[in-house]
Coordinates of C-alpha atoms in Angstrom, one line a residue:
X1 CA -3.5 -14.2 -7.7
X2 CA -4.9 -11.8 -5.8
X3 CA -8.5 -11.1 -7.8
X4 CA -9.0 -15.1 -7.7
X5 CA -6.8 -16.8 -5.1
X6 CA -9.2 -19.8 -6.2
X7 CA -7.5 -20.6 -9.3
X8 CA -4.0 -21.0 -8.6
X9 CA -4.2 -22.2 -4.8
X10 CA -5.5 -26.2 -6.6
X11 CA -2.7 -26.3 -9.1
X12 CA -1.2 -29.2 -7.1
X13 CA -4.3 -30.3 -3.8
X14 CA -7.2 -29.2 -2.9
X15 CA -6.4 -25.8 -2.9
X16 CA -8.7 -24.9 0.8
X17 CA -6.4 -23.0 2.8
X18 CA -8.7 -23.7 5.6
X19 CA -8.1 -27.9 5.5
X20 CA -5.8 -28.6 8.0
X21 CA -4.6 -32.0 9.6
X22 CA -2.4 -31.7 13.0
X23 CA -0.8 -34.8 12.6
X24 CA 1.2 -32.5 9.5
X25 CA 2.1 -30.0 12.0
X26 CA 5.3 -28.3 10.5
X27 CA 5.6 -31.2 7.5
X28 CA 8.3 -30.2 5.0
X29 CA 7.2 -29.8 1.0
X30 CA 6.0 -33.2 -0.5
X31 CA 4.6 -34.2 -3.3
X32 CA 0.9 -32.3 -3.5
X33 CA 2.3 -29.8 -1.3
X34 CA 5.3 -28.2 -2.8
X35 CA 5.7 -25.5 0.4
X36 CA 5.3 -27.8 2.5
X37 CA 2.7 -27.7 5.4
X38 CA 1.8 -24.4 8.1
X39 CA 2.5 -25.2 12.0
X40 CA -1.7 -25.6 11.9
X41 CA -1.3 -28.4 9.3
X42 CA -3.0 -26.6 6.5
X43 CA -1.5 -26.6 2.8
X44 CA 1.3 -23.5 2.8
X45 CA 1.1 -22.7 -0.4
X46 CA -2.8 -22.4 -1.3
X47 CA -2.6 -20.0 2.1
X48 CA 0.1 -18.2 0.8
X49 CA -1.7 -18.1 -2.8
X50 CA -4.9 -16.8 0.0
X51 CA -2.7 -14.0 1.7
X52 CA -1.7 -12.4 -1.7
X53 CA -5.5 -10.9 -1.5
X54 CA -5.4 -8.9 1.9
X55 CA -2.2 -7.8 1.3
X56 CA -2.6 -6.4 -1.6
X57 CA -6.6 -5.2 -0.9
X58 CA -4.2 -3.7 1.4
X59 CA -2.0 -1.7 -0.7
X60 CA -4.9 -0.7 -3.2
X61 CA -7.0 0.6 -0.5
X62 CA -4.0 3.0 1.1
X63 CA -3.1 3.8 -1.8
X64 CA -5.8 4.8 -2.8
X65 CA -7.2 6.6 -0.7
X66 CA -3.5 8.3 -0.3
X67 CA -4.4 9.8 -3.7
X68 CA -7.5 11.8 -2.8
X69 CA -6.8 12.8 0.6
X70 CA -3.3 14.5 -1.2
X71 CA -4.6 16.0 -3.9
X72 CA -7.9 17.1 -2.1
X73 CA -5.9 19.0 0.6
X74 CA -2.0 19.3 -1.8
X75 CA -4.3 21.0 -4.2
X76 CA -6.4 23.4 -1.7
X77 CA -3.1 24.6 -0.3
X78 CA -1.5 25.2 -4.1
X79 CA -4.1 27.1 -5.4
X80 CA -5.8 29.0 -2.5
X81 CA -2.1 29.5 -0.8
X82 CA -2.3 32.3 2.5
X83 CA -4.1 30.8 5.4
X84 CA -5.2 27.7 3.9
X85 CA -2.0 26.3 2.8
X86 CA -0.6 28.2 6.1
X87 CA -3.0 25.6 7.9
X88 CA -2.5 22.4 5.7
X89 CA 1.7 22.7 5.9
X90 CA 1.4 23.0 9.6
X91 CA -1.1 19.6 9.9
X92 CA 2.1 18.0 7.2
X93 CA 4.9 19.2 9.4
X94 CA 3.2 17.3 12.4
X95 CA 2.8 14.6 10.5
X96 CA 6.4 14.8 9.6
X97 CA 7.1 15.2 12.6
X98 CA 5.9 12.5 14.8
X99 CA 7.1 9.0 14.2
X100 CA 5.3 6.8 11.9
X101 CA 5.5 3.5 13.5
X102 CA 5.3 4.8 16.7
X103 CA 1.8 6.7 15.6
X104 CA 0.6 2.9 13.9
X105 CA 0.7 1.1 16.3
X106 CA -0.5 3.5 18.9
X107 CA -3.4 3.5 17.0
X108 CA -4.2 -0.3 16.3
X109 CA -3.5 -1.1 19.8
X110 CA -6.2 1.3 20.7
X111 CA -8.2 -1.0 18.6
X112 CA -10.4 -3.3 19.2
X113 CA -11.0 -4.8 15.6
X114 CA -8.3 -5.7 13.3
X115 CA -8.8 -5.7 9.8
X116 CA -7.9 -5.0 6.2
X117 CA -10.4 -1.1 6.5
X118 CA -8.7 -0.3 10.1
X119 CA -4.8 -1.0 8.6
X120 CA -5.3 0.9 6.1
X121 CA -7.1 3.5 7.3
X122 CA -4.3 4.2 9.7
X123 CA -1.6 3.7 7.0
X124 CA -3.4 6.3 5.3
X125 CA -3.2 8.2 7.8
X126 CA 0.6 8.2 8.7
X127 CA 1.1 8.1 4.1
X128 CA -1.1 11.2 3.1
X129 CA 2.0 14.2 3.6
X130 CA 4.1 13.2 1.5
X131 CA 2.0 13.1 -1.8
X132 CA 0.5 16.1 -0.5
X133 CA 3.5 18.1 -0.2
X134 CA 4.5 16.7 -3.9
X135 CA 0.6 17.4 -5.1
X136 CA 1.0 21.4 -3.4
X137 CA 4.3 21.8 -5.5
X138 CA 3.5 21.1 -8.4
X139 CA -0.2 22.8 -7.5
X140 CA 2.0 25.9 -7.4
X141 CA 4.1 25.2 -10.2
X142 CA 0.7 25.5 -12.9
X143 CA -1.3 28.1 -10.8
X144 CA 1.1 30.7 -12.4
X145 CA 0.9 29.1 -15.6
X146 CA -0.2 32.0 -18.5
X147 CA -2.8 29.6 -19.6
X148 CA -5.2 29.6 -15.7
X149 CA -4.3 34.2 -15.9
X150 CA -5.9 33.0 -19.2
X151 CA -9.0 31.6 -17.6
X152 CA -9.3 33.7 -14.8
X153 CA -9.8 36.3 -17.3
X154 CA -12.7 34.7 -19.3
X155 CA -14.4 34.2 -16.1
X156 CA -13.6 30.4 -15.7
X157 CA -14.9 29.8 -12.0
X158 CA -12.5 27.6 -9.5
X159 CA -14.0 24.6 -9.8
X160 CA -13.6 24.9 -13.5
X161 CA -10.2 26.0 -13.1
X162 CA -9.3 23.0 -10.4
X163 CA -10.7 20.5 -11.9
X164 CA -10.0 21.3 -15.6
X165 CA -7.1 22.7 -16.4
X166 CA -4.9 22.3 -12.4
X167 CA -5.4 18.9 -11.4
X168 CA -4.9 17.3 -14.8
X169 CA -1.3 19.6 -15.2
X170 CA -0.4 18.5 -11.7
X171 CA -1.7 15.1 -11.1
X172 CA 1.6 13.7 -12.6
X173 CA 4.5 13.7 -10.9
X174 CA 1.4 12.4 -8.0
X175 CA 0.9 9.2 -10.0
X176 CA 3.8 8.3 -10.0
X177 CA 5.1 8.8 -6.5
X178 CA 2.3 7.0 -5.3
X179 CA 2.5 4.4 -7.6
X180 CA 6.2 3.9 -6.2
X181 CA 4.4 3.5 -2.3
X182 CA 2.2 0.7 -3.6
X183 CA 5.3 -1.6 -2.5
X184 CA 6.1 0.1 1.0
X185 CA 2.2 0.0 1.9
X186 CA 2.7 -3.9 1.3
X187 CA 5.5 -4.3 3.1
X188 CA 4.3 -1.9 5.1
X189 CA 1.0 -4.2 6.2
X190 CA 3.7 -7.0 6.2
X191 CA 5.4 -5.3 8.9
X192 CA 2.8 -3.9 11.6
X193 CA 1.2 -7.8 11.4
X194 CA 4.5 -9.3 11.8
X195 CA 4.7 -7.0 15.2
X196 CA 1.4 -7.8 16.3
X197 CA -0.8 -5.2 15.7
X198 CA -1.9 -5.6 12.2
X199 CA -4.3 -8.4 10.7
X200 CA -4.9 -11.4 13.3
X201 CA -5.4 -14.9 12.5
X202 CA -7.8 -16.1 11.1
X203 CA -6.7 -13.8 8.5
X204 CA -5.2 -14.8 6.4
X205 CA -2.0 -12.8 5.2
X206 CA 1.9 -12.7 4.6
X207 CA 2.1 -10.6 7.1
X208 CA 0.6 -13.3 9.5
X209 CA 2.0 -16.2 7.9
X210 CA 4.9 -14.5 8.8
X211 CA 4.3 -13.7 12.3
X212 CA 3.7 -17.0 12.6
X213 CA 6.9 -18.0 11.1
X214 CA 9.3 -16.5 13.6
X215 CA 8.8 -18.5 17.0
X216 CA 9.4 -21.5 14.2
X217 CA 12.4 -20.7 12.1
X218 CA 14.7 -22.7 12.9
X219 CA 12.1 -26.2 13.3
X220 CA 10.2 -25.4 10.2
X221 CA 12.2 -22.9 8.2
X222 CA 10.1 -23.4 4.8
X223 CA 7.4 -21.4 7.0
X224 CA 9.7 -18.3 6.9
X225 CA 11.3 -18.6 3.3
X226 CA 7.5 -19.9 1.0
X227 CA 5.6 -15.7 2.3
X228 CA 9.0 -13.9 2.3
X229 CA 9.3 -14.6 -1.7
X230 CA 5.6 -13.7 -2.2
X231 CA 6.1 -10.9 -0.2
X232 CA 9.6 -9.5 -2.6
X233 CA 8.6 -10.5 -5.4
X234 CA 5.4 -8.6 -5.1
X235 CA 7.0 -5.9 -3.9
X236 CA 9.7 -5.5 -6.7
X237 CA 7.0 -5.4 -8.7
X238 CA 5.3 -2.8 -7.5
X239 CA 8.3 -1.2 -8.1
X240 CA 9.4 -1.9 -11.6
X241 CA 5.8 -0.2 -12.5
X242 CA 6.5 2.7 -10.0
X243 CA 9.0 3.4 -12.3
X244 CA 7.7 2.6 -15.1
X245 CA 5.3 5.3 -14.8
X246 CA 8.2 7.9 -13.9
X247 CA 9.2 7.5 -17.1
X248 CA 6.0 7.0 -19.3
X249 CA 5.3 10.8 -17.4
X250 CA 8.6 12.7 -17.2
X251 CA 9.4 13.4 -21.0
X252 CA 13.0 13.9 -19.7
X253 CA 14.0 10.1 -19.0
X254 CA 12.5 9.8 -22.5
X255 CA 14.2 11.8 -24.7
X256 CA 17.8 11.0 -22.0
X257 CA 16.5 6.9 -22.9

């Protein structure tokens, strides 16, 4: 639905989220408009469908960005240790000790542009340390294995050891945690937008819709209900996907089951 919203938005009407009529402002569900109309008189169903694009796009960008940063920094810290590990670990400690929500709000308020890229960059900035710490611990365990020592003994260089032996055998726990974090990223983006520092109109996203709906909840509750249902189901779906990845990567869980 996020990749091709036009294929879903036209199921009941023309599917154009920008076609609005102020005479229909805030009206409840009606034939051809199962979710009713938003405060601008636009079809709410079409807007909810198109809202998936921004939310899922940010989730993909943030997840990929956090994974790259975590793999690089966590891998370097766990393999080289010493001052490299100390430096990267202290940077992670700084981020762990700073309130992430406050930091994201402050940075986003100073930016003049609030689009998918800027919101994703801020979420990556405060989201990578947790993944990097898991990656560091996994690399520390892998780097002490005998096959790594054997690779060094036959003259393999550091880049080859990292790319061919260490990373493939260390990335499993990070991949599982990344899958579990996708739902949290969508919820965080919606929360920032709800607070007015994330995506802003005319962008179409579930967070923008919820931010608008809070002012009209008593008179038009459907403005809040339908985006919330889609957001909840999407977050739950990614959490279940992360659980499935965890079961697939952990052989002990498969043996128990």
